[in-house]
Short mmCIF file of C-alpha atoms in Angstrom, two decimals:
data_model
loop_
_atom_site.label_atom_id
_atom_site.label_comp_id
_atom_site.label_asym_id
_atom_site.label_seq_id
_atom_site.Cartn_x
_atom_site.Cartn_y
_atom_site.Cartn_z
CA ALA A 23 -3.51 19.57 4.46
CA ILE A 24 0.64 20.30 5.55
CA PHE A 25 0.48 16.54 6.45
CA PHE A 26 -0.95 15.28 3.24
CA LEU A 27 0.92 17.67 0.86
CA ALA A 28 4.32 16.35 2.82
CA LEU A 29 3.37 12.67 2.05
CA THR A 30 2.50 13.61 -1.56
CA VAL A 31 5.85 14.82 -1.53
CA PHE A 32 7.59 12.50 -0.11
CA ALA A 33 6.08 9.54 -2.52
CA LEU A 34 6.50 11.54 -5.68
CA VAL A 35 10.68 11.41 -4.89
CA TYR A 36 10.51 8.08 -3.80
CA LEU A 37 8.38 7.25 -7.28
CA LEU A 38 11.06 9.09 -9.43
CA LYS A 39 14.28 8.57 -7.48
CA ASP A 40 16.46 5.77 -9.22
CA ASP A 41 15.52 7.14 -12.71
CA PRO A 42 13.86 10.02 -13.16
CA ALA A 43 14.25 10.69 -16.72
CA ARG A 44 12.97 7.38 -17.63
CA THR A 45 10.21 7.45 -16.34
CA PHE A 46 9.00 11.14 -18.02
CA ALA A 47 10.65 9.13 -21.22
CA LEU A 48 8.31 6.61 -20.69
CA LEU A 49 5.53 8.96 -20.24
CA GLY A 50 6.46 11.27 -23.67
CA GLN A 51 5.96 7.73 -25.46
CA ALA A 52 3.07 6.83 -23.88
CA ASP A 53 0.24 5.21 -26.58
CA PHE A 54 -2.30 7.85 -27.36
CA PHE A 55 -5.18 5.75 -27.27
CA PRO A 56 -5.49 3.17 -24.11
CA LEU A 57 -5.52 6.89 -22.28
CA LEU A 58 -8.12 7.71 -23.89
CA LEU A 59 -9.90 4.66 -22.97
CA ALA A 60 -8.54 5.40 -19.09
CA ILE A 61 -9.97 8.72 -18.95
CA ALA A 62 -13.08 7.57 -20.98
CA LEU A 63 -14.12 3.98 -18.43
CA ILE A 64 -12.92 7.20 -14.97
CA PHE A 65 -16.37 9.14 -16.94
CA SER A 66 -18.04 6.31 -17.29
CA THR A 67 -17.72 6.08 -13.10
CA LEU A 68 -18.68 9.75 -12.75
CA LEU A 69 -22.26 8.77 -15.66
CA LEU A 70 -22.45 5.68 -12.82
CA GLU A 71 -22.32 7.69 -9.97
CA ALA A 72 -25.22 9.78 -10.91
CA LEU A 73 -27.23 6.74 -11.69
CA ASN A 74 -27.04 6.30 -8.44
CA ILE A 75 -28.03 9.69 -7.08
CA THR A 76 -31.03 9.73 -9.77
CA LEU A 77 -32.19 6.68 -8.32
CA LEU A 78 -32.08 7.58 -4.69
CA ALA A 79 -33.37 10.88 -5.46
CA HIS A 80 -36.67 9.35 -6.91
CA LEU A 81 -37.41 8.09 -3.23
CA TYR A 82 -38.50 12.37 -2.89
CA GLN A 83 -38.84 13.24 -6.35
CA PRO A 84 -39.77 10.67 -9.02
CA LYS A 85 -39.39 13.54 -11.82
CA TYR A 86 -35.88 13.67 -11.11
CA ARG A 87 -34.67 12.75 -14.19
CA TYR A 88 -30.73 11.20 -15.25
CA HIS A 89 -29.37 14.27 -16.30
CA HIS A 90 -30.64 16.23 -12.91
CA GLY A 91 -28.06 13.91 -11.06
CA LEU A 92 -25.36 13.46 -13.48
CA ILE A 93 -25.44 17.72 -13.10
CA ASN A 94 -25.27 16.69 -9.23
CA VAL A 95 -22.06 15.16 -9.26
CA MET A 96 -20.29 17.04 -12.25
CA VAL A 97 -20.85 20.22 -9.78
CA SER A 98 -19.60 17.54 -6.60
CA GLU A 99 -16.16 16.38 -8.37
CA ALA A 100 -16.12 20.53 -9.74
CA LEU A 101 -15.39 21.63 -6.45
CA GLY A 102 -14.72 18.32 -4.43
CA VAL A 103 -11.11 18.50 -6.07
CA TYR A 104 -10.45 21.84 -4.16
CA VAL A 105 -12.70 21.82 -0.95
CA LYS A 106 -14.35 18.50 -0.07
CA ALA A 107 -17.04 18.83 2.30
CA GLY A 108 -18.00 22.11 -0.16
CA GLY A 109 -18.97 19.57 -3.57
CA THR A 110 -21.02 17.84 -0.43
CA LEU A 111 -22.92 21.14 0.12
CA LEU A 112 -22.84 22.84 -3.41
CA GLN A 113 -24.68 19.06 -3.90
CA GLU A 114 -27.36 19.59 -1.17
CA ILE A 115 -27.82 22.90 -2.97
CA THR A 116 -28.69 21.90 -6.80
CA PHE A 117 -30.56 19.13 -5.51
CA THR A 118 -32.66 22.35 -4.33
CA LYS A 119 -32.45 23.52 -8.42
CA HIS A 120 -33.81 20.51 -9.48
CA GLY A 121 -36.91 19.89 -6.94
CA VAL A 122 -35.99 18.09 -3.94
CA GLU A 123 -35.55 19.77 -0.43
CA SER A 124 -32.51 20.48 0.61
CA GLU A 125 -33.31 18.21 3.85
CA ASN A 126 -34.24 15.38 1.19
CA GLY A 127 -31.09 15.80 -1.03
CA ALA A 128 -28.95 15.37 2.48
CA SER A 129 -30.80 12.30 2.88
CA VAL A 130 -29.38 10.82 -0.84
CA LEU A 131 -26.48 11.66 -0.01
CA THR A 132 -26.38 9.87 3.63
CA MET A 133 -27.58 7.06 2.17
CA ASN A 134 -25.57 6.80 -0.93
CA PHE A 135 -22.41 7.68 1.22
CA LEU A 136 -23.58 4.42 3.17
CA ILE A 137 -24.29 1.98 0.76
CA TYR A 138 -20.11 2.90 -1.01
CA GLN A 139 -18.56 2.26 2.37
CA PHE A 140 -20.46 -0.79 2.01
CA SER A 141 -19.55 -1.43 -0.92
CA ILE A 142 -15.94 -0.63 -0.90
CA CYS A 143 -15.61 -3.15 2.46
CA VAL A 144 -16.98 -6.52 -0.21
CA TYR A 145 -14.39 -5.61 -2.92
CA SER A 146 -11.83 -4.91 -0.57
CA ALA A 147 -12.51 -8.50 1.02
CA LEU A 148 -12.97 -9.87 -2.17
CA ILE A 149 -9.72 -9.07 -2.99
CA VAL A 150 -7.81 -10.29 -0.14
CA ILE A 151 -9.21 -13.16 0.05
CA PHE A 152 -8.90 -14.50 -3.60
CA GLY A 153 -5.65 -12.27 -4.75
CA THR A 154 -3.71 -12.78 -1.68
CA SER A 155 -1.66 -15.19 -2.87
CA TYR A 156 -1.02 -13.30 -5.68
CA VAL A 157 1.17 -10.50 -4.06
CA ALA A 158 0.89 -12.00 -0.90
CA PHE A 159 5.40 -11.87 -0.32
CA VAL A 160 5.30 -8.23 -2.13
CA PRO A 161 8.05 -6.08 -0.16
CA LEU A 162 7.38 -2.90 0.27
CA ASP A 163 11.09 -1.44 0.53
CA LEU A 164 9.77 2.06 2.45
CA PHE A 165 8.82 0.25 5.11
CA GLY A 166 11.54 -2.40 5.52
CA GLY A 167 10.61 -4.17 3.47
CA MET A 168 7.26 -5.22 5.29
CA LYS A 169 5.11 -7.57 3.02
CA ILE A 170 2.68 -5.68 0.68
CA PHE A 171 0.07 -8.70 2.99
CA TYR A 172 0.11 -7.09 6.25
CA ILE A 173 -0.49 -3.37 4.75
CA GLY A 174 -3.49 -4.27 2.62
CA ILE A 175 -4.88 -6.15 5.44
CA LEU A 176 -4.29 -3.39 7.26
CA SER A 177 -6.40 -1.05 5.22
CA LEU A 178 -9.15 -3.82 5.35
CA GLY A 179 -8.98 -3.99 9.04
CA LEU A 180 -9.80 0.17 9.12
CA GLN A 181 -12.19 0.14 6.13
CA VAL A 182 -14.67 -2.60 8.29
CA GLY A 183 -14.10 -1.01 11.85
CA PHE A 184 -15.27 2.45 10.08
CA LEU A 185 -18.14 0.52 9.00
CA LEU A 186 -18.75 -0.67 12.14
CA LEU A 187 -18.61 2.23 13.64
CA ILE A 188 -21.17 3.82 11.13
CA ILE A 189 -23.69 0.95 12.51
CA ALA A 190 -22.57 1.91 15.75
CA LEU A 191 -23.43 5.29 15.41
CA ALA A 192 -26.89 4.63 13.92
CA TYR A 193 -28.12 1.82 16.27
CA TRP A 194 -26.26 1.98 19.76
CA ARG A 195 -27.78 4.58 22.01
CA GLY A 196 -24.91 3.70 24.37
CA LEU A 197 -22.49 5.10 22.17
CA HIS A 198 -24.23 8.23 21.32
CA ARG A 199 -24.44 9.04 25.24
CA LEU A 200 -20.07 8.47 25.54
CA LEU A 201 -19.08 10.51 22.62
CA LEU A 202 -22.01 13.04 23.17
CA ASN A 203 -21.57 13.76 27.08
CA SER A 204 -17.82 12.18 28.15
CA GLY A 205 -16.25 12.53 24.86
CA ILE A 206 -17.11 16.07 24.00
CA ASN A 207 -16.13 16.95 27.34
CA VAL A 208 -12.80 15.51 27.16
CA LEU A 209 -11.87 17.23 24.55
CA ALA A 210 -13.13 20.67 25.77
CA LYS A 211 -10.91 20.66 29.22
CA LEU A 212 -8.60 19.29 26.94
CA HIS A 213 -9.38 22.78 24.52
CA ILE A 214 -9.51 21.03 21.22
CA LEU A 215 -13.46 21.69 21.22
CA LYS A 216 -14.08 25.66 21.41
CA GLU A 217 -17.62 25.55 21.51
CA PRO A 218 -18.85 21.94 23.00
CA GLU A 219 -22.31 22.59 23.09
CA GLU A 220 -22.47 23.55 19.46
CA THR A 221 -20.59 20.64 18.72
CA ARG A 222 -22.91 18.32 21.16
CA LYS A 223 -26.04 19.54 19.03
CA LYS A 224 -24.89 19.42 15.41
CA LEU A 225 -23.47 15.75 16.83
CA THR A 226 -27.05 15.02 18.48
CA LEU A 227 -28.44 15.80 14.46
CA LYS A 228 -25.55 13.92 12.94
CA PHE A 229 -26.55 10.24 14.60
CA ALA A 230 -30.22 10.52 14.26
CA THR A 231 -29.85 11.18 10.77
CA TYR A 232 -27.19 7.80 10.15
CA ARG A 233 -30.19 5.84 12.23
CA ILE A 234 -32.85 7.53 10.62
CA GLU A 235 -31.38 6.94 7.09
CA MET A 236 -30.73 2.77 7.54
CA LYS A 237 -34.17 2.29 8.80
CA ARG A 238 -35.11 3.97 5.72
CA LEU A 239 -32.38 1.60 3.63
CA MET A 240 -33.95 -1.68 5.38
CA HIS A 241 -36.88 -0.96 3.67
CA HIS A 242 -35.66 -0.48 0.03
CA LYS A 243 -33.66 -4.03 0.52
CA ALA A 244 -34.21 -4.11 -3.96
CA LEU A 245 -32.47 0.00 -3.95
CA VAL A 246 -29.55 -1.30 -1.83
CA LEU A 247 -28.83 -4.14 -3.71
CA LEU A 248 -28.54 -2.62 -7.05
CA ILE A 249 -27.03 -0.06 -5.50
CA LEU A 250 -24.40 -2.07 -4.12
CA SER A 251 -23.84 -3.48 -7.42
CA ILE A 252 -23.31 -0.12 -9.26
CA ASP A 253 -20.89 0.02 -6.67
CA LEU A 254 -18.72 -2.14 -7.32
CA VAL A 255 -18.48 -1.94 -11.13
CA LYS A 256 -17.27 1.55 -10.14
CA CYS A 257 -14.52 -0.23 -7.65
CA PHE A 258 -13.88 -3.13 -11.10
CA ILE A 259 -13.57 0.03 -13.41
CA ASN A 260 -11.30 1.69 -10.71
CA THR A 261 -9.05 -1.28 -10.76
CA ILE A 262 -8.36 -1.83 -14.27
CA VAL A 263 -7.61 1.91 -15.07
CA PRO A 264 -4.31 1.43 -13.46
CA LEU A 265 -3.45 -1.37 -15.36
CA ILE A 266 -4.80 0.19 -18.88
CA VAL A 267 -1.88 3.39 -18.65
CA LEU A 268 0.29 0.44 -17.79
CA VAL A 269 -0.70 -1.32 -21.39
CA SER A 270 0.10 2.22 -22.36
CA LEU A 271 3.32 2.64 -21.38
CA GLY A 272 4.81 -0.18 -23.10
CA ALA A 273 4.03 -2.96 -20.07
CA ASP A 274 3.19 -6.61 -21.00
CA LEU A 275 0.11 -7.94 -18.87
CA ASN A 276 0.08 -10.95 -20.86
CA GLY A 277 3.45 -12.32 -19.57
CA ILE A 278 2.72 -10.98 -15.97
CA GLY A 279 -0.51 -12.55 -16.40
CA TYR A 280 -4.14 -11.03 -16.53
CA ILE A 281 -5.92 -12.56 -13.05
CA LYS A 282 -2.09 -12.03 -12.13
CA SER A 283 -2.03 -8.17 -12.89
CA PHE A 284 -6.02 -7.79 -12.05
CA PHE A 285 -5.21 -8.77 -8.50
CA GLY A 286 -2.21 -7.05 -8.13
CA ALA A 287 -3.96 -3.72 -9.01
CA GLY A 288 -6.64 -4.85 -7.04
CA TYR A 289 -4.99 -4.37 -3.55
CA VAL A 290 -3.38 -1.48 -4.95
CA GLN A 291 -6.99 -0.84 -5.02
CA VAL A 292 -7.72 -1.84 -1.35
CA ILE A 293 -4.98 0.46 -0.26
CA SER A 294 -6.44 3.70 -2.06
CA ASN A 295 -9.76 2.93 -0.23
CA SER A 296 -8.72 4.08 3.15
CA LEU A 297 -4.77 5.52 2.29
CA GLY A 298 -6.27 8.20 0.26
CA VAL A 299 -2.30 9.25 -0.50
CA GLY A 300 1.18 8.52 -1.15
CA ALA A 301 0.55 4.29 -0.15
CA PRO A 302 -1.40 3.37 -3.42
CA GLU A 303 1.54 4.67 -5.66
CA ILE A 304 4.81 3.49 -3.43
CA ALA A 305 2.23 0.31 -3.83
CA PHE A 306 1.20 0.47 -7.09
CA GLN A 307 5.17 0.77 -8.22
CA ALA A 308 6.17 -2.04 -5.75
CA ILE A 309 3.55 -4.77 -6.63
CA PHE A 310 4.35 -4.22 -10.82
CA SER A 311 7.70 -3.57 -10.44
CA SER A 312 8.16 -6.88 -8.50
CA PHE A 313 5.57 -8.72 -11.98
CA LEU A 314 7.46 -6.84 -14.50
CA ALA A 315 11.23 -7.54 -12.88
CA PRO A 316 13.10 -10.48 -14.94
CA VAL A 317 12.94 -14.05 -13.04
#
């Protein structure tokens, strides 16, 4: 928590160091309508997430309704802003209120998480493949002029690595044994884990859950493709929201080029998928300061 707080403060200082008075003046002059549109689009991603939850919940409770899914998502968002794990726990409790057993609710959340991880890898790969030519040479002054391309590749690599790890945890029993035995034993000897046996039991349960949910998803390929498509739409919306806010501040996207602007914001989205605090804000300023600079 201290690290992310420090990173947030550092990012704000970096963003405001040049002319903070002008920054706040621009915010005060922002066009109201695009800001409302941006808020509406953000809310639309919650509506789409509720659709995902509803579709997956139907595997266990055919009478589960869309408004139940929306309540589930809104409850999670309300608490998840403050306590991420608490949001997930509250979702499981909310499922029970709508006729879905707790263990089945956990399965829904796990499957939704697995599909989402795959979707952001696909989206990030598409942005990096097709958008690199637009942003490859934008420098990040914060990192000694390092080109934004390398940060995007690093972020994509982290996402793919995490996805592969999830798949490995679902199917590779050798990795299970390595983590549950050698890994936990080493951490216990270093006094990092105070209750190694309890941790071993929890991880064993999680690994079994991943394996079960991955197999279940493979039996519902059409549903997976539908939810994957919904997640890709959410990624697209999250990319264009900053552009709409930029327009509200008076930026000329027509002068930049809409495709170039989209891929510039898309690269920020790629980075934010792995580095959620500080880095996306810095990357956005670097990319669009470069785009808007006089030629």
